[in-house]
């Protein structure tokens, strides 16, 4: 398996634009996580899904952020409208029920100017 | 919610020496404590974990200890090598999945 695949690897966008980050989890994994990493706040869990259903979105910073998982092999994190303070590295991770080990993708570095 | 504090924020050690990173947590319901290693430009990777029913776990040169009473756990790396240079994160969870991470420790192994 190629691991968790995220796209794009880098995204530069202007303030106010919509940004969509994409994730393909490891095949067979039934948990999917979205994290945000910044120098100031470290690694924060934004939302996680189990069997495509959102379980906990308490980490989503505000209504500008939304996440979907339409099927077991794809998830998106959308920011609309984007702001400079959203600049961060966004990681997607997946895990298998009963394992607890989260496998992280390589991340998407988002810069909002 | 859970609050995890990690110390030190940076650690420089001579190759062959040991490195120790310490974390404390606040939620007594936490029962799963993983450690992740993040290399430059990559996502974090699990290196070792421990559950609350165990006081110590070892895997080759790395070991983790847990003191539930004091709510702290530590990572020990012995015989450090240049490839151990990375950022290390501790985390805590009460359900295996909702992880709260520490701020990270940047470890540099000097040759």
Coordinates of N, CA and C in Angstrom, one line a residue:
Chain A
X1 N 0.9 -1.2 0.0 CA 0.0 0.0 0.0 C 0.9 1.2 0.0
X2 N 0.4 2.3 -0.7 CA 1.2 3.5 -0.8 C 1.1 4.4 0.4
X3 N 0.3 4.0 1.4 CA 0.2 4.9 2.6 C -0.9 5.9 2.4
X4 N -1.0 6.8 3.3 CA -2.1 7.8 3.2 C -1.6 8.9 2.2
X5 N -2.4 9.2 1.2 CA -2.0 10.1 0.1 C -2.8 11.4 0.3
X6 N -2.1 12.5 0.3 CA -2.7 13.8 0.4 C -2.3 14.6 -0.8
X7 N -3.3 15.5 -1.2 CA -3.0 16.4 -2.3 C -3.8 17.7 -2.1
X8 N -3.2 18.8 -2.5 CA -1.9 18.9 -3.0 C -0.8 18.9 -1.9
X9 N 0.4 18.9 -2.2 CA 1.5 18.9 -1.2 C 1.7 20.3 -0.7
X10 N 1.5 21.3 -1.6 CA 1.6 22.7 -1.3 C 0.5 23.4 -1.9
X11 N 0.0 24.4 -1.2 CA -1.1 25.3 -1.7 C -0.9 26.7 -1.3
X12 N -0.8 27.6 -2.2 CA -0.7 29.0 -1.9 C -2.0 29.7 -2.5
X13 N -2.7 30.4 -1.7 CA -3.9 31.0 -2.1 C -4.1 32.4 -1.5
X14 N -5.0 33.1 -2.1 CA -5.2 34.5 -1.6 C -6.3 34.5 -0.6
X15 N -6.2 35.3 0.4 CA -7.3 35.5 1.4 C -8.6 35.6 0.8
X16 N -9.6 34.9 1.3 CA -10.9 35.0 0.8 C -11.3 33.9 -0.2
X17 N -10.3 33.2 -0.7 CA -10.5 32.1 -1.6 C -10.9 30.8 -0.9
X18 N -11.5 29.9 -1.6 CA -11.9 28.6 -1.1 C -10.7 27.7 -1.3
X19 N -10.4 26.9 -0.3 CA -9.3 25.9 -0.4 C -9.9 24.5 -0.1
X20 N -9.5 23.5 -0.9 CA -9.9 22.2 -0.7 C -8.7 21.3 -0.6
X21 N -8.6 20.6 0.5 CA -7.5 19.6 0.7 C -8.1 18.2 0.6
X22 N -7.3 17.3 0.0 CA -7.8 16.0 -0.3 C -7.0 14.9 0.4
X23 N -7.6 13.8 0.7 CA -7.0 12.7 1.4 C -7.5 11.3 0.9
X24 N -6.6 10.4 0.7 CA -7.0 9.0 0.4 C -6.4 8.2 1.5
X25 N -7.2 7.6 2.4 CA -6.6 6.8 3.5 C -6.1 5.5 3.0
X26 N -5.4 4.8 3.9 CA -5.0 3.4 3.6 C -6.2 2.5 3.4
X27 N -6.1 1.7 2.3 CA -7.3 0.8 2.0 C -7.6 -0.1 3.2
X28 N -8.8 -0.2 3.6 CA -9.2 -1.0 4.7 C -9.3 -0.3 6.1
X29 N -8.7 0.8 6.2 CA -8.7 1.5 7.4 C -10.1 2.2 7.6
X30 N -10.6 2.1 8.8 CA -12.0 2.6 9.0 C -12.0 3.9 9.9
X31 N -10.9 4.4 10.3 CA -10.8 5.7 10.9 C -10.0 6.7 10.1
X32 N -10.5 7.9 10.0 CA -9.8 9.0 9.3 C -9.7 10.2 10.1
X33 N -8.6 10.8 10.2 CA -8.3 12.0 11.0 C -7.8 13.2 10.2
X34 N -8.2 14.4 10.5 CA -7.6 15.6 10.0 C -7.0 16.3 11.1
X35 N -5.6 16.6 11.0 CA -4.9 17.4 11.9 C -4.4 18.7 11.3
X36 N -4.1 19.7 12.1 CA -3.4 20.9 11.7 C -2.2 21.1 12.6
X37 N -1.1 21.5 11.9 CA 0.2 21.7 12.7 C 0.7 23.1 12.4
X38 N 0.9 23.8 13.5 CA 1.5 25.1 13.5 C 2.5 25.3 14.6
X39 N 3.4 26.2 14.4 CA 4.4 26.4 15.4 C 3.8 26.8 16.8
X40 N 2.7 27.7 16.7 CA 2.1 28.2 17.9 C 1.3 27.2 18.6
X41 N 0.5 26.4 17.9 CA -0.5 25.5 18.5 C -0.1 24.0 18.4
X42 N 1.0 23.7 17.7 CA 1.4 22.3 17.6 C 0.5 21.5 16.7
X43 N 0.3 20.2 17.1 CA -0.6 19.3 16.3 C -1.9 19.3 17.0
X44 N -2.9 19.7 16.2 CA -4.3 19.7 16.8 C -5.2 18.8 15.9
X45 N -6.0 18.0 16.6 CA -7.0 17.2 15.9 C -8.2 18.1 15.6
X46 N -8.5 18.1 14.3 CA -9.7 18.9 13.9 C -11.0 18.1 13.9
X47 N -10.9 16.9 13.3 CA -12.1 16.1 13.1 C -11.7 14.7 12.9
X48 N -12.5 13.7 13.3 CA -12.2 12.4 12.8 C -13.5 11.6 12.5
X49 N -13.4 10.7 11.6 CA -14.5 9.9 11.0 C -14.3 8.4 11.4
X50 N -15.4 7.7 11.5 CA -15.4 6.3 11.7 C -16.4 5.7 10.6
X51 N -15.9 4.9 9.8 CA -16.8 4.3 8.7 C -17.5 5.5 8.0
X52 N -16.8 6.5 7.6 CA -17.3 7.6 6.9 C -18.2 8.6 7.6
X53 N -18.4 8.3 8.9 CA -19.3 9.2 9.7 C -18.5 10.0 10.6
X54 N -18.7 11.4 10.6 CA -18.0 12.2 11.6 C -18.3 11.9 13.0
X55 N -17.3 11.6 13.8 CA -17.5 11.2 15.2 C -17.3 12.4 16.1
X56 N -16.3 13.2 15.9 CA -15.9 14.3 16.8 C -15.4 15.4 15.9
X57 N -16.1 16.6 15.9 CA -15.6 17.7 15.1 C -15.3 18.9 16.1
X58 N -15.1 18.6 17.3 CA -14.9 19.7 18.3 C -13.7 20.5 18.1
X59 N -12.7 20.0 17.3 CA -11.5 20.7 17.0 C -11.6 21.6 15.8
X60 N -12.6 21.5 15.1 CA -12.8 22.4 13.9 C -12.9 23.9 14.4
X61 N -12.0 24.7 14.0 CA -11.9 26.0 14.6 C -13.1 26.9 14.4
X62 N -13.8 26.9 13.3 CA -14.9 27.7 13.1 C -15.7 27.2 11.9
X63 N -16.8 27.9 11.6 CA -17.7 27.5 10.5 C -17.1 27.6 9.1
X64 N -16.0 28.3 9.0 CA -15.3 28.3 7.7 C -14.7 27.0 7.3
X65 N -14.5 26.1 8.3 CA -13.9 24.8 8.0 C -15.0 23.7 7.9
X66 N -14.9 22.9 6.9 CA -15.9 21.8 6.8 C -15.1 20.6 6.3
X67 N -15.5 19.4 6.7 CA -14.9 18.1 6.2 C -16.0 17.1 5.8
X68 N -15.6 16.4 4.8 CA -16.6 15.4 4.3 C -15.8 14.1 4.0
X69 N -16.5 13.0 4.1 CA -16.0 11.7 3.7 C -17.1 11.0 2.9
X70 N -17.2 11.2 1.6 CA -18.3 10.6 0.9 C -18.2 9.1 0.7
X71 N -16.9 8.6 0.8 CA -16.8 7.1 0.7 C -15.5 6.7 1.5
X72 N -15.3 5.4 1.6 CA -14.2 4.9 2.4 C -12.8 5.3 1.9
X73 N -12.7 5.7 0.7 CA -11.4 6.0 0.1 C -11.1 7.5 -0.2
X74 N -11.9 8.4 0.4 CA -11.7 9.8 0.0 C -12.3 10.7 1.1
X75 N -11.5 11.7 1.4 CA -12.1 12.7 2.3 C -11.5 14.1 1.9
X76 N -12.3 15.1 2.2 CA -11.9 16.5 1.9 C -12.0 17.4 3.1
X77 N -11.1 18.3 3.2 CA -11.2 19.4 4.2 C -11.3 20.7 3.4
X78 N -12.3 21.5 3.7 CA -12.5 22.7 2.9 C -12.5 23.9 3.8
X79 N -11.9 25.0 3.4 CA -11.8 26.2 4.1 C -12.4 27.3 3.2
X80 N -13.5 27.9 3.6 CA -14.1 28.9 2.8 C -14.8 30.0 3.7
X81 N -14.4 31.2 3.7 CA -13.2 31.8 3.0 C -11.9 31.6 3.8
X82 N -10.8 31.5 3.1 CA -9.6 31.3 3.8 C -9.0 32.6 4.3
X83 N -8.3 32.5 5.4 CA -7.6 33.7 6.0 C -6.2 33.4 6.3
X84 N -5.3 34.4 6.4 CA -3.9 34.2 6.6 C -3.6 33.3 7.8
X85 N -4.4 33.4 8.9 CA -4.2 32.6 10.1 C -4.5 31.1 9.9
X86 N -5.0 30.7 8.7 CA -5.2 29.3 8.4 C -4.0 28.7 7.9
X87 N -2.9 29.5 7.6 CA -1.7 29.0 7.1 C -1.1 28.0 8.1
X88 N -0.8 26.8 7.6 CA -0.4 25.7 8.5 C -0.1 24.5 7.6
X89 N 0.4 23.4 8.2 CA 0.5 22.1 7.5 C -0.7 21.3 8.0
X90 N -1.5 20.8 7.1 CA -2.6 20.0 7.4 C -2.3 18.5 7.1
X91 N -2.5 17.7 8.1 CA -2.2 16.2 7.9 C -3.5 15.4 8.0
X92 N -3.6 14.4 7.1 CA -4.6 13.4 7.2 C -3.9 12.2 7.7
X93 N -4.7 11.4 8.5 CA -4.2 10.1 9.0 C -5.3 9.1 9.0
X94 N -4.9 7.8 9.0 CA -5.9 6.8 9.1 C -5.5 5.7 10.0
X95 N -6.4 5.0 10.5 CA -6.1 3.8 11.4 C -7.2 2.7 11.2
X96 N -6.8 1.6 11.7 CA -7.6 0.4 11.7 C -8.3 0.2 13.0
X97 N -9.6 -0.1 13.0 CA -10.3 -0.4 14.3 C -9.5 -1.4 15.1
X98 N -9.3 -1.1 16.4 CA -8.6 -2.1 17.3 C -7.1 -1.9 17.3
X99 N -6.5 -1.0 16.4 CA -5.1 -0.9 16.3 C -4.6 0.3 17.1
X100 N -5.2 1.4 17.0 CA -4.9 2.7 17.6 C -3.7 3.4 16.9
X101 N -2.9 2.7 16.1 CA -1.8 3.4 15.4 C -2.3 4.2 14.3
X102 N -2.0 5.5 14.3 CA -2.5 6.4 13.2 C -1.3 6.5 12.2
X103 N -1.6 6.3 10.9 CA -0.7 6.4 9.9 C -0.9 7.8 9.2
X104 N 0.1 8.6 9.2 CA 0.0 10.0 8.7 C 0.4 10.1 7.2
X105 N -0.3 11.0 6.5 CA 0.2 11.3 5.2 C 1.3 12.3 5.3
X106 N 1.8 12.8 4.2 CA 3.0 13.7 4.2 C 2.6 15.2 4.4
X107 N 1.2 15.4 4.4 CA 0.8 16.7 4.7 C 0.6 17.6 3.5
X108 N -0.2 18.7 3.7 CA -0.4 19.7 2.8 C 0.0 21.0 3.4
X109 N 1.0 21.7 2.9 CA 1.4 23.0 3.4 C 0.6 24.1 2.8
X110 N -0.3 24.7 3.6 CA -1.1 25.8 3.1 C -0.6 27.1 3.5
X111 N -0.5 28.0 2.5 CA -0.1 29.4 2.8 C -1.2 30.3 2.2
X112 N -1.8 31.1 3.1 CA -2.8 32.0 2.7 C -2.2 33.4 2.8
X113 N -2.2 34.1 1.6 CA -1.6 35.5 1.6 C -2.6 36.6 1.4
Chain B
X1 N -10.9 19.3 28.5 CA -10.3 18.3 27.6 C -8.9 18.0 28.1
X2 N -8.2 17.1 27.5 CA -6.9 16.7 27.9 C -5.8 17.7 27.6
X3 N -4.9 17.9 28.5 CA -3.8 18.9 28.3 C -2.5 18.1 28.5
X4 N -1.6 18.1 27.5 CA -0.4 17.3 27.5 C 0.8 18.3 27.5
X5 N 1.6 18.3 28.5 CA 2.8 19.2 28.5 C 4.1 18.3 28.2
X6 N 5.0 18.8 27.4 CA 6.2 18.1 27.1 C 7.4 18.9 27.3
X7 N 8.5 18.2 27.8 CA 9.7 18.9 28.1 C 10.9 17.9 27.9
X8 N 12.0 18.4 27.4 CA 12.3 19.8 27.0 C 11.8 20.1 25.6
X9 N 11.8 21.3 25.1 CA 11.4 21.6 23.8 C 12.5 21.3 22.8
X10 N 13.8 21.4 23.2 CA 14.9 21.0 22.4 C 15.9 20.2 23.3
X11 N 16.6 19.3 22.6 CA 17.5 18.4 23.3 C 18.7 18.1 22.4
X12 N 19.9 18.4 22.8 CA 21.0 18.1 22.0 C 21.9 17.0 22.8
X13 N 22.2 15.9 22.1 CA 23.0 14.9 22.8 C 24.1 14.4 21.9
X14 N 25.2 13.9 22.6 CA 26.3 13.4 21.8 C 25.9 12.0 21.4
X15 N 26.3 11.6 20.1 CA 26.1 10.3 19.6 C 26.5 9.2 20.6
X16 N 25.7 8.3 20.9 CA 26.0 7.2 21.8 C 25.4 7.5 23.2
X17 N 25.1 8.7 23.5 CA 24.5 9.1 24.8 C 23.0 8.8 24.8
X18 N 22.4 8.9 25.9 CA 20.9 8.7 26.1 C 20.1 10.0 26.0
X19 N 18.9 9.9 25.5 CA 18.0 11.1 25.5 C 16.7 10.7 26.2
X20 N 16.2 11.7 27.0 CA 15.0 11.4 27.8 C 14.1 12.6 27.6
X21 N 12.8 12.3 27.2 CA 11.8 13.3 27.0 C 10.6 13.0 28.0
X22 N 10.1 14.0 28.6 CA 9.1 13.8 29.7 C 7.8 14.5 29.3
X23 N 6.7 13.8 29.6 CA 5.4 14.4 29.4 C 4.5 14.2 30.6
X24 N 3.6 15.2 30.8 CA 2.6 15.1 31.8 C 1.2 15.3 31.2
X25 N 0.2 14.7 31.7 CA -1.1 14.8 31.2 C -2.1 15.2 32.3
X26 N -3.3 15.6 32.0 CA -4.2 16.2 33.0 C -5.4 15.3 33.2
X27 N -5.8 14.5 32.2 CA -7.1 13.8 32.3 C -6.8 12.4 32.8
X28 N -7.3 12.1 34.0 CA -7.1 10.8 34.6 C -7.8 9.6 33.8
X29 N -8.7 10.0 32.9 CA -9.3 9.0 32.1 C -8.4 8.5 30.9
X30 N -7.4 9.2 30.7 CA -6.5 8.8 29.6 C -5.8 7.5 29.9
X31 N -5.8 6.6 28.9 CA -5.3 5.3 29.1 C -4.4 4.8 28.0
X32 N -4.1 5.6 27.0 CA -3.3 5.2 25.9 C -2.3 6.4 25.6
X33 N -1.0 6.0 25.5 CA 0.0 7.0 25.4 C 1.1 6.6 24.3
X34 N 0.9 7.2 23.2 CA 1.8 6.9 22.1 C 2.9 8.0 22.0
X35 N 4.0 7.6 21.3 CA 5.0 8.5 21.0 C 5.2 8.5 19.5
X36 N 5.3 9.7 18.9 CA 5.5 9.8 17.4 C 6.8 10.5 17.1
X37 N 7.4 10.1 16.0 CA 8.6 10.8 15.5 C 8.3 11.4 14.2
X38 N 8.7 12.7 14.1 CA 8.5 13.4 12.8 C 9.8 13.9 12.2
X39 N 10.1 13.4 11.0 CA 11.3 13.8 10.3 C 10.9 15.0 9.4
X40 N 11.9 15.8 9.0 CA 11.6 17.0 8.2 C 10.8 16.7 7.0
X41 N 9.7 17.4 6.8 CA 9.0 17.2 5.5 C 8.1 16.0 5.5
X42 N 8.0 15.3 6.6 CA 7.1 14.1 6.7 C 6.1 14.2 7.8
X43 N 5.1 13.3 7.7 CA 4.1 13.2 8.8 C 4.7 12.4 9.9
X44 N 4.1 12.6 11.1 CA 4.5 11.8 12.3 C 4.4 10.3 12.1
X45 N 5.3 9.6 12.7 CA 5.2 8.1 12.7 C 5.3 7.5 14.0
X46 N 4.4 6.6 14.3 CA 4.4 6.0 15.7 C 5.7 5.2 15.9
X47 N 6.4 5.4 17.0 CA 7.6 4.6 17.3 C 7.4 3.6 18.5
X48 N 6.5 4.0 19.4 CA 6.2 3.1 20.6 C 5.0 3.7 21.3
X49 N 4.3 2.8 21.9 CA 3.1 3.2 22.7 C 3.0 2.4 24.0
X50 N 2.2 2.9 24.9 CA 2.0 2.2 26.2 C 0.6 2.4 26.7
X51 N 0.0 1.4 27.3 CA -1.3 1.5 27.9 C -1.2 1.6 29.4
X52 N -2.3 2.0 30.0 CA -2.2 2.3 31.4 C -2.1 1.1 32.3
X53 N -2.3 -0.1 31.8 CA -2.1 -1.3 32.6 C -0.7 -1.8 32.6
X54 N 0.2 -1.0 32.0 CA 1.6 -1.4 31.9 C 2.5 -0.2 32.4
X55 N 3.6 -0.5 33.2 CA 4.4 0.6 33.7 C 5.6 0.9 32.8
X56 N 6.0 -0.1 32.0 CA 7.2 0.1 31.1 C 7.1 -0.8 29.9
X57 N 7.6 -0.2 28.8 CA 7.6 -1.0 27.6 C 8.9 -0.7 26.8
X58 N 9.5 -1.7 26.3 CA 10.8 -1.5 25.6 C 10.8 -2.1 24.2
X59 N 11.5 -1.4 23.3 CA 11.6 -1.9 21.9 C 13.0 -1.5 21.4
X60 N 13.9 -2.4 21.5 CA 15.3 -2.2 21.1 C 15.9 -1.0 21.9
X61 N 16.2 0.1 21.2 CA 16.9 1.2 21.9 C 15.9 2.2 22.5
X62 N 14.6 2.0 22.3 CA 13.7 2.9 22.9 C 12.8 2.3 23.9
X63 N 12.5 3.1 24.9 CA 11.6 2.6 26.0 C 10.7 3.7 26.5
X64 N 9.6 3.3 27.0 CA 8.6 4.3 27.6 C 8.2 3.8 29.0
X65 N 8.2 4.8 29.9 CA 7.7 4.5 31.2 C 6.5 5.3 31.5
X66 N 5.6 4.8 32.4 CA 4.3 5.5 32.7 C 4.1 5.4 34.2
X67 N 3.8 6.6 34.8 CA 3.4 6.7 36.2 C 2.0 7.3 36.2
X68 N 1.0 6.4 36.4 CA -0.4 6.8 36.3 C -0.7 7.7 37.5
X69 N -0.1 7.4 38.7 CA -0.4 8.2 39.9 C 0.0 9.6 39.7
X70 N 1.2 9.8 39.2 CA 1.7 11.2 39.0 C 1.3 11.8 37.6
X71 N 0.7 11.0 36.8 CA 0.2 11.4 35.5 C 1.4 11.9 34.6
X72 N 2.4 11.1 34.6 CA 3.5 11.4 33.7 C 4.1 10.2 33.0
X73 N 4.6 10.4 31.8 CA 5.3 9.3 31.1 C 6.5 9.9 30.3
X74 N 7.4 9.0 30.1 CA 8.7 9.4 29.5 C 9.2 8.5 28.4
X75 N 9.9 9.1 27.5 CA 10.5 8.3 26.4 C 12.0 8.3 26.6
X76 N 12.6 7.1 26.5 CA 14.1 7.0 26.7 C 14.7 6.4 25.4
X77 N 15.7 7.1 24.9 CA 16.4 6.6 23.7 C 17.8 6.3 24.2
X78 N 18.3 5.1 24.1 CA 19.7 4.8 24.5 C 20.5 4.7 23.2
X79 N 21.8 4.8 23.4 CA 22.8 4.7 22.3 C 22.4 5.5 21.1
X80 N 22.1 6.8 21.3 CA 21.6 7.6 20.2 C 22.5 7.6 19.0
X81 N 21.8 7.7 17.8 CA 22.5 7.7 16.5 C 22.0 8.9 15.7
X82 N 22.8 9.3 14.7 CA 22.4 10.5 13.9 C 20.9 10.4 13.4
X83 N 20.5 9.2 13.0 CA 19.2 9.0 12.5 C 18.1 9.2 13.5
X84 N 18.4 9.3 14.8 CA 17.5 9.6 15.8 C 17.1 11.1 15.8
X85 N 17.9 11.9 15.1 CA 17.6 13.4 15.1 C 16.2 13.6 14.4
X86 N 15.3 14.2 15.1 CA 13.9 14.4 14.6 C 13.1 15.2 15.7
X87 N 11.9 15.4 15.4 CA 11.0 16.0 16.4 C 10.1 14.8 17.0
X88 N 10.1 14.8 18.3 CA 9.3 13.7 19.0 C 8.1 14.3 19.7
X89 N 7.0 13.6 19.5 CA 5.7 14.1 20.2 C 5.2 13.0 21.1
X90 N 4.8 13.4 22.2 CA 4.0 12.5 23.1 C 2.6 12.8 22.9
X91 N 1.7 11.9 23.2 CA 0.3 12.1 23.1 C -0.5 11.3 24.1
X92 N -1.7 11.6 24.4 CA -2.5 10.9 25.4 C -4.0 10.8 24.8
X93 N -4.6 9.8 25.2 CA -6.0 9.6 24.7 C -6.8 8.7 25.7
X94 N -8.1 8.9 25.7 CA -8.9 8.0 26.6 C -9.7 7.0 25.7
X95 N -9.6 7.1 24.4 CA -10.3 6.2 23.5 C -9.5 5.7 22.3
X96 N -8.2 5.8 22.4 CA -7.3 5.3 21.3 C -7.3 6.2 20.1
X97 N -8.3 7.0 19.9 CA -8.4 7.7 18.6 C -8.3 9.3 18.8
X98 N -8.9 9.8 19.8 CA -8.8 11.3 19.9 C -7.5 11.6 20.7
X99 N -6.4 11.8 20.0 CA -5.1 12.1 20.6 C -4.9 13.6 20.9
X100 N -4.4 13.8 22.0 CA -4.0 15.2 22.4 C -2.4 15.1 22.4
X101 N -1.8 16.0 21.6 CA -0.4 15.9 21.5 C 0.3 16.9 22.4
X102 N 1.5 16.6 22.8 CA 2.4 17.6 23.4 C 3.0 18.5 22.3
X103 N 3.8 19.5 22.7 CA 4.3 20.5 21.8 C 5.5 20.0 21.0
X104 N 6.0 18.9 21.4 CA 7.2 18.4 20.6 C 8.5 18.7 21.2
X105 N 9.5 17.8 21.0 CA 10.8 18.0 21.4 C 11.7 17.8 20.1
X106 N 12.5 18.8 19.8 CA 13.5 18.6 18.7 C 14.8 18.0 19.3
X107 N 15.1 16.8 18.8 CA 16.3 16.1 19.3 C 17.3 16.2 18.2
X108 N 18.5 16.7 18.6 CA 19.7 16.7 17.7 C 20.8 15.8 18.3
X109 N 21.2 14.9 17.5 CA 22.3 14.0 17.9 C 23.6 14.4 17.2
X110 N 24.5 14.9 18.0 CA 25.8 15.4 17.5 C 26.8 14.2 17.3
X111 N 27.4 14.2 16.1 CA 28.3 13.2 15.7 C 29.7 13.4 16.4

